[in-house]
Amino acid sequence: MPKLPSFKPRQVVKKLVKLGFIEHHQVGSHLTMKHPQTKRRAVIPMHLKDMKKGTLLSLLKEAGIDKARFLIV
């Protein structure tokens, strides 16, 4: 398994858009993205700091994306 580097929330949003996710809505500092075909969703905390690795892994699991595919995009 490739090691997961740190990402800022905006970088994660750009990668999810490339994977087919669209911005659904935002409440406070949390952006919800949804995939139109699979109906999977991802909730991203929109802060200025890097996302914690556990948060990013949880987000990928919720969205149904494996680490390798996320890193390639």
Phi, psi and omega in degrees: 000134177289148179285139184271115177283174179275146180228149171276154182304322179296324177294321179295318179299315180299319179293320180294324177297319178296333179273003174104003179280150176237153178290123182267301175196169179225132176237114182064236182259014181244122179261131177255127177243147184227145175265125186296328183271315184272347181064013176285154179229162178221130178253121185246122174286118186269083178244172182276337183278167175296147177286144175290148184299321179296321178295316180295317178297320178296319178297316180295321179295317180297324182276349179078033182243133177273160185301316184299316180295320180296320182287331182290323184292000000 
